[in-house]
PDB file of C-alpha atoms in Angstrom:
ATOM      1  CA  UNK A   1     -21.373   0.662  -6.104  1.00  0.00           C
ATOM      2  CA  UNK A   2     -21.160   3.930  -3.742  1.00  0.00           C
ATOM      3  CA  UNK A   3     -17.819   3.978  -2.100  1.00  0.00           C
ATOM      4  CA  UNK A   4     -15.981   6.076   0.377  1.00  0.00           C
ATOM      5  CA  UNK A   5     -11.798   6.005  -0.101  1.00  0.00           C
ATOM      6  CA  UNK A   6      -9.774   7.526   2.709  1.00  0.00           C
ATOM      7  CA  UNK A   7      -6.183   8.388   1.849  1.00  0.00           C
ATOM      8  CA  UNK A   8      -7.612   9.243  -1.534  1.00  0.00           C
ATOM      9  CA  UNK A   9      -4.748  11.486  -2.370  1.00  0.00           C
ATOM     10  CA  UNK A  10      -2.126   8.990  -1.655  1.00  0.00           C
ATOM     11  CA  UNK A  11      -0.318   6.931  -4.131  1.00  0.00           C
ATOM     12  CA  UNK A  12      -2.586   3.837  -4.074  1.00  0.00           C
ATOM     13  CA  UNK A  13      -5.831   5.859  -3.061  1.00  0.00           C
ATOM     14  CA  UNK A  14      -5.478   8.257  -6.084  1.00  0.00           C
ATOM     15  CA  UNK A  15      -5.097   5.369  -8.673  1.00  0.00           C
ATOM     16  CA  UNK A  16      -7.861   3.270  -6.950  1.00  0.00           C
ATOM     17  CA  UNK A  17     -10.131   6.341  -7.103  1.00  0.00           C
ATOM     18  CA  UNK A  18      -9.560   7.007 -10.742  1.00  0.00           C
ATOM     19  CA  UNK A  19      -9.937   3.149 -11.618  1.00  0.00           C
ATOM     20  CA  UNK A  20     -13.064   2.823  -9.748  1.00  0.00           C
ATOM     21  CA  UNK A  21     -14.607   5.992 -11.140  1.00  0.00           C
ATOM     22  CA  UNK A  22     -13.535   4.789 -14.712  1.00  0.00           C
ATOM     23  CA  UNK A  23     -15.351   1.609 -14.004  1.00  0.00           C
ATOM     24  CA  UNK A  24     -18.484   3.652 -13.386  1.00  0.00           C
ATOM     25  CA  UNK A  25     -18.676   3.518  -9.573  1.00  0.00           C
ATOM     26  CA  UNK A  26     -19.572   6.456  -7.514  1.00  0.00           C
ATOM     27  CA  UNK A  27     -16.491   7.361  -5.414  1.00  0.00           C
ATOM     28  CA  UNK A  28     -16.253  10.208  -2.479  1.00  0.00           C
ATOM     29  CA  UNK A  29     -12.524  10.798  -2.230  1.00  0.00           C
ATOM     30  CA  UNK A  30     -11.170  11.841   1.198  1.00  0.00           C
ATOM     31  CA  UNK A  31      -7.622  13.062   2.517  1.00  0.00           C
ATOM     32  CA  UNK A  32      -6.315  15.270   5.031  1.00  0.00           C
ATOM     33  CA  UNK A  33      -3.478  16.334   2.575  1.00  0.00           C
ATOM     34  CA  UNK A  34      -1.012  16.146   5.273  1.00  0.00           C
ATOM     35  CA  UNK A  35       1.605  14.616   2.450  1.00  0.00           C
ATOM     36  CA  UNK A  36       2.578  17.272   0.062  1.00  0.00           C
ATOM     37  CA  UNK A  37       3.149  15.868  -3.502  1.00  0.00           C
ATOM     38  CA  UNK A  38       3.232  16.667  -7.180  1.00  0.00           C
ATOM     39  CA  UNK A  39       0.993  13.566  -7.672  1.00  0.00           C
ATOM     40  CA  UNK A  40      -2.379  14.679  -9.367  1.00  0.00           C
ATOM     41  CA  UNK A  41      -5.401  14.611  -6.903  1.00  0.00           C
ATOM     42  CA  UNK A  42      -8.810  13.201  -7.635  1.00  0.00           C
ATOM     43  CA  UNK A  43     -11.403  15.471  -8.682  1.00  0.00           C
ATOM     44  CA  UNK A  44     -13.910  16.588  -6.018  1.00  0.00           C
ATOM     45  CA  UNK A  45     -11.578  15.686  -2.945  1.00  0.00           C
ATOM     46  CA  UNK A  46     -12.844  16.350   0.459  1.00  0.00           C
ATOM     47  CA  UNK A  47     -10.195  17.545   2.977  1.00  0.00           C
ATOM     48  CA  UNK A  48     -10.726  15.955   6.116  1.00  0.00           C
ATOM     49  CA  UNK A  49      -8.979  14.040   9.007  1.00  0.00           C
ATOM     50  CA  UNK A  50     -10.490  10.498   9.136  1.00  0.00           C
ATOM     51  CA  UNK A  51     -10.602  10.913  12.863  1.00  0.00           C
ATOM     52  CA  UNK A  52     -13.409  13.390  12.698  1.00  0.00           C
ATOM     53  CA  UNK A  53     -15.802  11.118  10.777  1.00  0.00           C
ATOM     54  CA  UNK A  54     -19.046  10.096  12.518  1.00  0.00           C
ATOM     55  CA  UNK A  55     -21.159   6.998  11.910  1.00  0.00           C
ATOM     56  CA  UNK A  56     -23.726   9.430  10.022  1.00  0.00           C
ATOM     57  CA  UNK A  57     -20.954  10.322   7.704  1.00  0.00           C
ATOM     58  CA  UNK A  58     -20.586   6.657   6.831  1.00  0.00           C
ATOM     59  CA  UNK A  59     -24.221   6.028   6.121  1.00  0.00           C
ATOM     60  CA  UNK A  60     -25.436   5.301   2.815  1.00  0.00           C
ATOM     61  CA  UNK A  61     -21.935   3.955   1.547  1.00  0.00           C
ATOM     62  CA  UNK A  62     -21.749   0.522   0.200  1.00  0.00           C
ATOM     63  CA  UNK A  63     -18.189   0.008   1.063  1.00  0.00           C
ATOM     64  CA  UNK A  64     -15.461   2.256   2.792  1.00  0.00           C
ATOM     65  CA  UNK A  65     -11.849   1.669   1.692  1.00  0.00           C
ATOM     66  CA  UNK A  66      -9.623   2.864   4.424  1.00  0.00           C
ATOM     67  CA  UNK A  67      -6.184   3.589   2.972  1.00  0.00           C
ATOM     68  CA  UNK A  68      -5.275   6.549   4.886  1.00  0.00           C
ATOM     69  CA  UNK A  69      -2.009   5.969   6.958  1.00  0.00           C
ATOM     70  CA  UNK A  70       1.627   7.288   7.708  1.00  0.00           C
ATOM     71  CA  UNK A  71       3.558   4.394   5.888  1.00  0.00           C
ATOM     72  CA  UNK A  72       7.168   4.853   6.728  1.00  0.00           C
ATOM     73  CA  UNK A  73       8.508   2.209   8.656  1.00  0.00           C
ATOM     74  CA  UNK A  74      11.529   4.087   9.691  1.00  0.00           C
ATOM     75  CA  UNK A  75       9.655   7.084  11.035  1.00  0.00           C
ATOM     76  CA  UNK A  76       7.350   4.783  12.843  1.00  0.00           C
ATOM     77  CA  UNK A  77      10.427   4.449  15.485  1.00  0.00           C
ATOM     78  CA  UNK A  78       9.898   7.977  16.579  1.00  0.00           C
ATOM     79  CA  UNK A  79       7.430   9.075  19.316  1.00  0.00           C
ATOM     80  CA  UNK A  80       3.840   9.019  17.856  1.00  0.00           C
ATOM     81  CA  UNK A  81       4.887   6.741  14.992  1.00  0.00           C
ATOM     82  CA  UNK A  82       2.801   3.730  16.373  1.00  0.00           C
ATOM     83  CA  UNK A  83       0.047   5.712  17.893  1.00  0.00           C
ATOM     84  CA  UNK A  84      -1.106   7.840  14.627  1.00  0.00           C
ATOM     85  CA  UNK A  85      -2.076   5.067  12.473  1.00  0.00           C
ATOM     86  CA  UNK A  86      -3.662   2.901  15.129  1.00  0.00           C
ATOM     87  CA  UNK A  87      -5.760   5.615  16.392  1.00  0.00           C
ATOM     88  CA  UNK A  88      -7.125   6.458  12.991  1.00  0.00           C
ATOM     89  CA  UNK A  89      -7.718   2.652  12.143  1.00  0.00           C
ATOM     90  CA  UNK A  90      -9.478   2.158  15.463  1.00  0.00           C
ATOM     91  CA  UNK A  91     -11.587   5.330  14.961  1.00  0.00           C
ATOM     92  CA  UNK A  92     -12.654   3.939  11.480  1.00  0.00           C
ATOM     93  CA  UNK A  93     -13.506   0.472  12.478  1.00  0.00           C
ATOM     94  CA  UNK A  94     -15.375   1.481  15.584  1.00  0.00           C
ATOM     95  CA  UNK A  95     -17.278   4.301  13.477  1.00  0.00           C
ATOM     96  CA  UNK A  96     -18.103   1.923  10.598  1.00  0.00           C
ATOM     97  CA  UNK A  97     -19.449  -0.682  13.163  1.00  0.00           C
ATOM     98  CA  UNK A  98     -21.696   2.144  14.620  1.00  0.00           C
ATOM     99  CA  UNK A  99     -22.859   3.304  11.039  1.00  0.00           C
ATOM    100  CA  UNK A 100     -25.268   1.853   8.479  1.00  0.00           C
ATOM    101  CA  UNK A 101     -22.612   1.372   5.824  1.00  0.00           C
ATOM    102  CA  UNK A 102     -22.272  -2.135   4.375  1.00  0.00           C
ATOM    103  CA  UNK A 103     -18.716  -3.009   4.004  1.00  0.00           C
ATOM    104  CA  UNK A 104     -15.139  -1.739   5.235  1.00  0.00           C
ATOM    105  CA  UNK A 105     -12.010  -2.696   3.563  1.00  0.00           C
ATOM    106  CA  UNK A 106      -8.724  -1.975   5.672  1.00  0.00           C
ATOM    107  CA  UNK A 107      -5.094  -1.701   4.451  1.00  0.00           C
ATOM    108  CA  UNK A 108      -2.494  -3.807   6.117  1.00  0.00           C
ATOM    109  CA  UNK A 109       0.945  -4.570   4.945  1.00  0.00           C
ATOM    110  CA  UNK A 110       3.314  -7.436   4.389  1.00  0.00           C
ATOM    111  CA  UNK A 111       5.389  -6.037   7.265  1.00  0.00           C
ATOM    112  CA  UNK A 112       3.087  -7.763   9.698  1.00  0.00           C
ATOM    113  CA  UNK A 113       4.896 -11.106   8.672  1.00  0.00           C
ATOM    114  CA  UNK A 114       8.277  -9.943   9.816  1.00  0.00           C
ATOM    115  CA  UNK A 115      11.262 -12.437   9.454  1.00  0.00           C
ATOM    116  CA  UNK A 116       9.846 -15.553   8.115  1.00  0.00           C
ATOM    117  CA  UNK A 117      10.643 -17.836   5.172  1.00  0.00           C
ATOM    118  CA  UNK A 118       8.379 -17.159   2.134  1.00  0.00           C
ATOM    119  CA  UNK A 119       6.174 -17.281   0.123  1.00  0.00           C
ATOM    120  CA  UNK A 120       4.179 -15.712   2.832  1.00  0.00           C
ATOM    121  CA  UNK A 121       0.764 -16.952   3.213  1.00  0.00           C
ATOM    122  CA  UNK A 122      -2.089 -15.205   5.155  1.00  0.00           C
ATOM    123  CA  UNK A 123      -2.122 -17.948   7.780  1.00  0.00           C
ATOM    124  CA  UNK A 124       1.336 -17.253   8.740  1.00  0.00           C
ATOM    125  CA  UNK A 125       1.766 -15.702  12.280  1.00  0.00           C
ATOM    126  CA  UNK A 126       2.273 -11.998  12.967  1.00  0.00           C
ATOM    127  CA  UNK A 127       5.844 -11.282  13.727  1.00  0.00           C
ATOM    128  CA  UNK A 128       6.272  -7.490  13.372  1.00  0.00           C
ATOM    129  CA  UNK A 129       9.680  -5.986  13.725  1.00  0.00           C
ATOM    130  CA  UNK A 130       8.772  -2.183  13.509  1.00  0.00           C
ATOM    131  CA  UNK A 131       6.218   0.017  15.280  1.00  0.00           C
ATOM    132  CA  UNK A 132       4.674   0.515  11.969  1.00  0.00           C
ATOM    133  CA  UNK A 133       4.101  -3.129  11.517  1.00  0.00           C
ATOM    134  CA  UNK A 134       2.772  -3.780  15.182  1.00  0.00           C
ATOM    135  CA  UNK A 135       0.267  -1.168  14.456  1.00  0.00           C
ATOM    136  CA  UNK A 136      -0.943  -2.993  11.328  1.00  0.00           C
ATOM    137  CA  UNK A 137      -0.883  -6.257  13.257  1.00  0.00           C
ATOM    138  CA  UNK A 138      -3.102  -4.392  15.860  1.00  0.00           C
ATOM    139  CA  UNK A 139      -5.504  -3.191  13.264  1.00  0.00           C
ATOM    140  CA  UNK A 140      -6.041  -6.664  12.149  1.00  0.00           C
ATOM    141  CA  UNK A 141      -6.792  -7.929  15.522  1.00  0.00           C
ATOM    142  CA  UNK A 142      -9.203  -5.157  15.935  1.00  0.00           C
ATOM    143  CA  UNK A 143     -11.094  -6.133  12.614  1.00  0.00           C
ATOM    144  CA  UNK A 144     -11.265  -9.597  14.084  1.00  0.00           C
ATOM    145  CA  UNK A 145     -12.948  -8.391  17.268  1.00  0.00           C
ATOM    146  CA  UNK A 146     -15.377  -5.979  15.625  1.00  0.00           C
ATOM    147  CA  UNK A 147     -16.176  -8.467  12.771  1.00  0.00           C
ATOM    148  CA  UNK A 148     -17.878 -10.672  15.382  1.00  0.00           C
ATOM    149  CA  UNK A 149     -20.359  -7.688  16.389  1.00  0.00           C
ATOM    150  CA  UNK A 150     -21.570  -6.868  12.892  1.00  0.00           C
ATOM    151  CA  UNK A 151     -25.203  -7.492  11.727  1.00  0.00           C
ATOM    152  CA  UNK A 152     -26.028  -9.984   9.020  1.00  0.00           C
ATOM    153  CA  UNK A 153     -24.594  -9.015   5.561  1.00  0.00           C
ATOM    154  CA  UNK A 154     -22.094  -6.494   6.873  1.00  0.00           C
ATOM    155  CA  UNK A 155     -18.442  -7.278   6.376  1.00  0.00           C
ATOM    156  CA  UNK A 156     -14.895  -6.228   7.369  1.00  0.00           C
ATOM    157  CA  UNK A 157     -12.039  -7.220   5.364  1.00  0.00           C
ATOM    158  CA  UNK A 158      -8.264  -6.679   4.995  1.00  0.00           C
ATOM    159  CA  UNK A 159      -5.638  -6.583   2.308  1.00  0.00           C
ATOM    160  CA  UNK A 160      -1.925  -6.924   2.945  1.00  0.00           C
ATOM    161  CA  UNK A 161      -0.027  -4.739   0.523  1.00  0.00           C
ATOM    162  CA  UNK A 162       3.323  -6.049  -0.536  1.00  0.00           C
ATOM    163  CA  UNK A 163       5.533  -3.385  -2.258  1.00  0.00           C
ATOM    164  CA  UNK A 164       3.345  -1.344  -4.954  1.00  0.00           C
ATOM    165  CA  UNK A 165       5.372   0.875  -7.198  1.00  0.00           C
ATOM    166  CA  UNK A 166       4.694   3.144 -10.140  1.00  0.00           C
ATOM    167  CA  UNK A 167       5.362   6.697 -11.532  1.00  0.00           C
ATOM    168  CA  UNK A 168       3.359   8.590  -8.717  1.00  0.00           C
ATOM    169  CA  UNK A 169       4.871   6.820  -5.639  1.00  0.00           C
ATOM    170  CA  UNK A 170       6.257   9.196  -2.909  1.00  0.00           C
ATOM    171  CA  UNK A 171      10.151   9.259  -3.225  1.00  0.00           C
ATOM    172  CA  UNK A 172      10.972   7.606   0.053  1.00  0.00           C
ATOM    173  CA  UNK A 173      10.037   4.260  -1.320  1.00  0.00           C
ATOM    174  CA  UNK A 174      12.729   2.154  -2.942  1.00  0.00           C
ATOM    175  CA  UNK A 175      12.113   2.304  -6.663  1.00  0.00           C
ATOM    176  CA  UNK A 176      11.310   6.039  -6.718  1.00  0.00           C
ATOM    177  CA  UNK A 177      14.289   6.759  -4.528  1.00  0.00           C
ATOM    178  CA  UNK A 178      16.491   4.793  -7.177  1.00  0.00           C
ATOM    179  CA  UNK A 179      14.874   6.185 -10.111  1.00  0.00           C
ATOM    180  CA  UNK A 180      15.260   9.844  -8.791  1.00  0.00           C
ATOM    181  CA  UNK A 181      18.922   9.205  -7.884  1.00  0.00           C
ATOM    182  CA  UNK A 182      19.695   7.971 -11.423  1.00  0.00           C
ATOM    183  CA  UNK A 183      17.986  11.086 -12.872  1.00  0.00           C
ATOM    184  CA  UNK A 184      19.637  13.263 -10.631  1.00  0.00           C
ATOM    185  CA  UNK A 185      23.217  11.723 -11.316  1.00  0.00           C
ATOM    186  CA  UNK A 186      23.532  10.741  -7.635  1.00  0.00           C
ATOM    187  CA  UNK A 187      24.545   7.051  -6.544  1.00  0.00           C
ATOM    188  CA  UNK A 188      21.695   4.666  -5.837  1.00  0.00           C
ATOM    189  CA  UNK A 189      22.021   4.016  -2.279  1.00  0.00           C
ATOM    190  CA  UNK A 190      21.661   0.451  -0.947  1.00  0.00           C
ATOM    191  CA  UNK A 191      21.325  -0.384   2.771  1.00  0.00           C
ATOM    192  CA  UNK A 192      23.428  -3.416   3.472  1.00  0.00           C
ATOM    193  CA  UNK A 193      24.508  -5.797   0.841  1.00  0.00           C
ATOM    194  CA  UNK A 194      21.545  -5.583  -1.226  1.00  0.00           C
ATOM    195  CA  UNK A 195      20.744  -9.267  -0.956  1.00  0.00           C
ATOM    196  CA  UNK A 196      17.356  -8.399   0.589  1.00  0.00           C
ATOM    197  CA  UNK A 197      14.383  -9.263  -1.507  1.00  0.00           C
ATOM    198  CA  UNK A 198      11.091  -7.565  -2.240  1.00  0.00           C
ATOM    199  CA  UNK A 199       7.675  -8.481  -3.888  1.00  0.00           C
ATOM    200  CA  UNK A 200       7.086  -5.595  -6.287  1.00  0.00           C
ATOM    201  CA  UNK A 201       3.644  -5.323  -7.889  1.00  0.00           C
ATOM    202  CA  UNK A 202       2.937  -2.169 -10.462  1.00  0.00           C
ATOM    203  CA  UNK A 203       0.078   0.255  -9.405  1.00  0.00           C
ATOM    204  CA  UNK A 204      -2.041  -0.823 -12.264  1.00  0.00           C
ATOM    205  CA  UNK A 205      -2.048  -4.573 -11.044  1.00  0.00           C
ATOM    206  CA  UNK A 206      -2.772  -3.613  -7.631  1.00  0.00           C
ATOM    207  CA  UNK A 207      -5.622  -1.509  -8.529  1.00  0.00           C
ATOM    208  CA  UNK A 208      -6.917  -4.178 -10.848  1.00  0.00           C
ATOM    209  CA  UNK A 209      -6.741  -6.823  -7.878  1.00  0.00           C
ATOM    210  CA  UNK A 210      -8.468  -4.406  -5.569  1.00  0.00           C
ATOM    211  CA  UNK A 211     -11.271  -3.862  -8.258  1.00  0.00           C
ATOM    212  CA  UNK A 212     -11.861  -7.425  -8.302  1.00  0.00           C
ATOM    213  CA  UNK A 213     -12.184  -7.717  -4.471  1.00  0.00           C
ATOM    214  CA  UNK A 214     -14.501  -4.919  -4.277  1.00  0.00           C
ATOM    215  CA  UNK A 215     -16.818  -6.201  -7.012  1.00  0.00           C
ATOM    216  CA  UNK A 216     -16.898  -9.582  -5.337  1.00  0.00           C
ATOM    217  CA  UNK A 217     -19.655 -10.162  -3.053  1.00  0.00           C
ATOM    218  CA  UNK A 218     -17.607 -11.304  -0.127  1.00  0.00           C
ATOM    219  CA  UNK A 219     -14.691  -9.672   1.521  1.00  0.00           C
ATOM    220  CA  UNK A 220     -12.013 -12.088   3.140  1.00  0.00           C
ATOM    221  CA  UNK A 221     -10.806 -11.502   6.490  1.00  0.00           C
ATOM    222  CA  UNK A 222      -7.300 -11.008   5.066  1.00  0.00           C
ATOM    223  CA  UNK A 223      -5.767 -11.363   1.530  1.00  0.00           C
ATOM    224  CA  UNK A 224      -2.412 -10.705   0.099  1.00  0.00           C
ATOM    225  CA  UNK A 225      -1.847  -8.210  -2.622  1.00  0.00           C
ATOM    226  CA  UNK A 226       1.203  -8.826  -4.269  1.00  0.00           C
ATOM    227  CA  UNK A 227       3.027 -10.491  -7.329  1.00  0.00           C
ATOM    228  CA  UNK A 228       4.125 -13.885  -5.971  1.00  0.00           C
ATOM    229  CA  UNK A 229       7.784 -13.244  -7.003  1.00  0.00           C
ATOM    230  CA  UNK A 230      10.549 -11.155  -5.653  1.00  0.00           C
ATOM    231  CA  UNK A 231      13.701  -9.414  -6.637  1.00  0.00           C
ATOM    232  CA  UNK A 232      16.849  -8.332  -4.684  1.00  0.00           C
ATOM    233  CA  UNK A 233      17.470  -4.502  -3.940  1.00  0.00           C
ATOM    234  CA  UNK A 234      21.011  -5.105  -5.645  1.00  0.00           C
ATOM    235  CA  UNK A 235      19.395  -6.505  -9.008  1.00  0.00           C
ATOM    236  CA  UNK A 236      16.649  -3.799  -8.663  1.00  0.00           C
ATOM    237  CA  UNK A 237      19.157  -1.053  -8.606  1.00  0.00           C
ATOM    238  CA  UNK A 238      21.003  -2.644 -11.594  1.00  0.00           C
ATOM    239  CA  UNK A 239      17.643  -2.796 -13.531  1.00  0.00           C
ATOM    240  CA  UNK A 240      16.853   0.842 -12.710  1.00  0.00           C
ATOM    241  CA  UNK A 241      20.426   1.768 -14.185  1.00  0.00           C
ATOM    242  CA  UNK A 242      19.735  -0.215 -17.381  1.00  0.00           C
ATOM    243  CA  UNK A 243      16.140   1.491 -17.563  1.00  0.00           C
ATOM    244  CA  UNK A 244      17.392   4.939 -17.208  1.00  0.00           C
ATOM    245  CA  UNK A 245      20.897   4.495 -18.950  1.00  0.00           C
ATOM    246  CA  UNK A 246      22.764   6.258 -16.248  1.00  0.00           C
ATOM    247  CA  UNK A 247      23.719   5.646 -12.400  1.00  0.00           C
ATOM    248  CA  UNK A 248      26.059   3.939 -10.135  1.00  0.00           C
ATOM    249  CA  UNK A 249      25.717   2.035  -6.742  1.00  0.00           C
ATOM    250  CA  UNK A 250      26.981   2.785  -3.268  1.00  0.00           C
ATOM    251  CA  UNK A 251      26.380   0.878  -0.115  1.00  0.00           C
ATOM    252  CA  UNK A 252      25.687   2.050   3.293  1.00  0.00           C
ATOM    253  CA  UNK A 253      25.013   0.495   6.830  1.00  0.00           C
ATOM    254  CA  UNK A 254      22.004  -1.901   6.781  1.00  0.00           C
ATOM    255  CA  UNK A 255      18.866  -0.765   8.277  1.00  0.00           C
ATOM    256  CA  UNK A 256      18.153  -2.052  11.889  1.00  0.00           C
ATOM    257  CA  UNK A 257      15.811  -4.790  12.021  1.00  0.00           C
ATOM    258  CA  UNK A 258      15.989  -5.171   8.112  1.00  0.00           C
ATOM    259  CA  UNK A 259      13.754  -8.074   6.831  1.00  0.00           C
ATOM    260  CA  UNK A 260      15.517 -10.433   4.477  1.00  0.00           C
ATOM    261  CA  UNK A 261      12.798 -11.267   2.185  1.00  0.00           C
ATOM    262  CA  UNK A 262       9.237 -10.622   1.328  1.00  0.00           C
ATOM    263  CA  UNK A 263       7.518 -12.777  -1.279  1.00  0.00           C
ATOM    264  CA  UNK A 264       3.518 -13.036  -1.262  1.00  0.00           C
ATOM    265  CA  UNK A 265       1.849 -16.338  -1.458  1.00  0.00           C
ATOM    266  CA  UNK A 266      -0.996 -15.687  -3.967  1.00  0.00           C
ATOM    267  CA  UNK A 267      -2.838 -18.933  -3.759  1.00  0.00           C
ATOM    268  CA  UNK A 268      -5.726 -17.451  -1.465  1.00  0.00           C
ATOM    269  CA  UNK A 269      -6.041 -14.459  -4.097  1.00  0.00           C
ATOM    270  CA  UNK A 270      -6.253 -16.614  -7.204  1.00  0.00           C
ATOM    271  CA  UNK A 271      -8.467 -19.277  -5.563  1.00  0.00           C
ATOM    272  CA  UNK A 272     -11.098 -16.599  -4.890  1.00  0.00           C
ATOM    273  CA  UNK A 273     -10.777 -14.043  -7.558  1.00  0.00           C
ATOM    274  CA  UNK A 274      -9.086 -15.693 -10.291  1.00  0.00           C
ATOM    275  CA  UNK A 275      -5.700 -15.519 -12.108  1.00  0.00           C
ATOM    276  CA  UNK A 276      -3.376 -12.643 -11.375  1.00  0.00           C
ATOM    277  CA  UNK A 277      -3.840  -9.811 -13.778  1.00  0.00           C
ATOM    278  CA  UNK A 278      -1.278  -9.746 -16.545  1.00  0.00           C
ATOM    279  CA  UNK A 279       1.753  -7.355 -16.208  1.00  0.00           C
ATOM    280  CA  UNK A 280       3.927  -5.812 -18.718  1.00  0.00           C
ATOM    281  CA  UNK A 281       7.720  -6.556 -18.483  1.00  0.00           C
ATOM    282  CA  UNK A 282       9.273  -5.152 -15.345  1.00  0.00           C
ATOM    283  CA  UNK A 283      12.055  -3.093 -16.956  1.00  0.00           C
ATOM    284  CA  UNK A 284       9.363  -1.574 -19.513  1.00  0.00           C
ATOM    285  CA  UNK A 285       7.450  -0.499 -16.410  1.00  0.00           C
ATOM    286  CA  UNK A 286      10.649   0.811 -14.790  1.00  0.00           C
ATOM    287  CA  UNK A 287      11.512   2.946 -18.127  1.00  0.00           C
ATOM    288  CA  UNK A 288       8.010   4.458 -17.989  1.00  0.00           C
ATOM    289  CA  UNK A 289       8.163   5.324 -14.244  1.00  0.00           C
ATOM    290  CA  UNK A 290      11.527   7.028 -15.031  1.00  0.00           C
ATOM    291  CA  UNK A 291       9.860   9.075 -18.074  1.00  0.00           C
ATOM    292  CA  UNK A 292       7.037  10.421 -15.835  1.00  0.00           C
ATOM    293  CA  UNK A 293       9.347  11.130 -12.842  1.00  0.00           C
ATOM    294  CA  UNK A 294      11.698  13.011 -15.046  1.00  0.00           C
ATOM    295  CA  UNK A 295       8.837  15.369 -16.035  1.00  0.00           C
ATOM    296  CA  UNK A 296       7.266  15.694 -12.865  1.00  0.00           C
ATOM    297  CA  UNK A 297       9.276  14.625  -9.768  1.00  0.00           C
ATOM    298  CA  UNK A 298      13.023  15.684 -10.776  1.00  0.00           C
ATOM    299  CA  UNK A 299      12.907  18.845  -8.488  1.00  0.00           C
ATOM    300  CA  UNK A 300      11.764  16.586  -5.669  1.00  0.00           C
ATOM    301  CA  UNK A 301      14.220  13.938  -6.414  1.00  0.00           C
ATOM    302  CA  UNK A 302      17.147  16.358  -6.730  1.00  0.00           C
ATOM    303  CA  UNK A 303      16.259  17.832  -3.575  1.00  0.00           C
ATOM    304  CA  UNK A 304      16.772  14.662  -1.459  1.00  0.00           C
TER     305      UNK A 304
END
């Protein structure tokens, strides 16, 4: 399979590029490198803004996986935080529709569900509570509109990521923030009481699920990528302390519009693509994350 991955220097994009190339696929990796990170970049990376791509640039690709985005929910409340992702996504959808490429897989987020009781299934309504989430919901609606205009055999699919974690994740996400704090002998800071729960999936499992989706003949209009189980932020902090052997916990004011719980309903995925890939024990994966970050991320963590 001949694929183009945008956002290929990002956390999920770099891991997916490596996994697909290892599986024998031809992958063109593209990223604008606007996020600076010690994370290893894929070989032969094309430095380019996705908004400069033309239909001719996409011709000949079997599948485009569009992962490029600004992912911070708090930062999305600043001016331009909504507009950046929606403009990039609309450009990719429109450019794909005008090209000769076969399939487009878009990245969405569990944030589109907002505050609803879980597990959260794909048919649940959009209830975004941030500009970031509203932007991802907009992207899904645009995909629905353009999907009806595609010629026979061409497809647009969407994956809704829950919380993917691993050693090379940027330090603004909860697990690396906790791990970096513990390694730097700083308190693990919890916003609110810590009873908010999150569905956590290791990067290896996420890339395995994406691999199954991409190797299937049909892309679903939308499907969850998660574990189907959740852990509270307080229990997560305690697990990080056990995994690193150090750390303490402090609490600050809750985040505005904080969502109480995200748990993925994985029935659609398993019915379509088979059982979820097996995962190693959670605390073993946390300890591995801490070991890698101690070698490669400690200066970044200590400077937070």
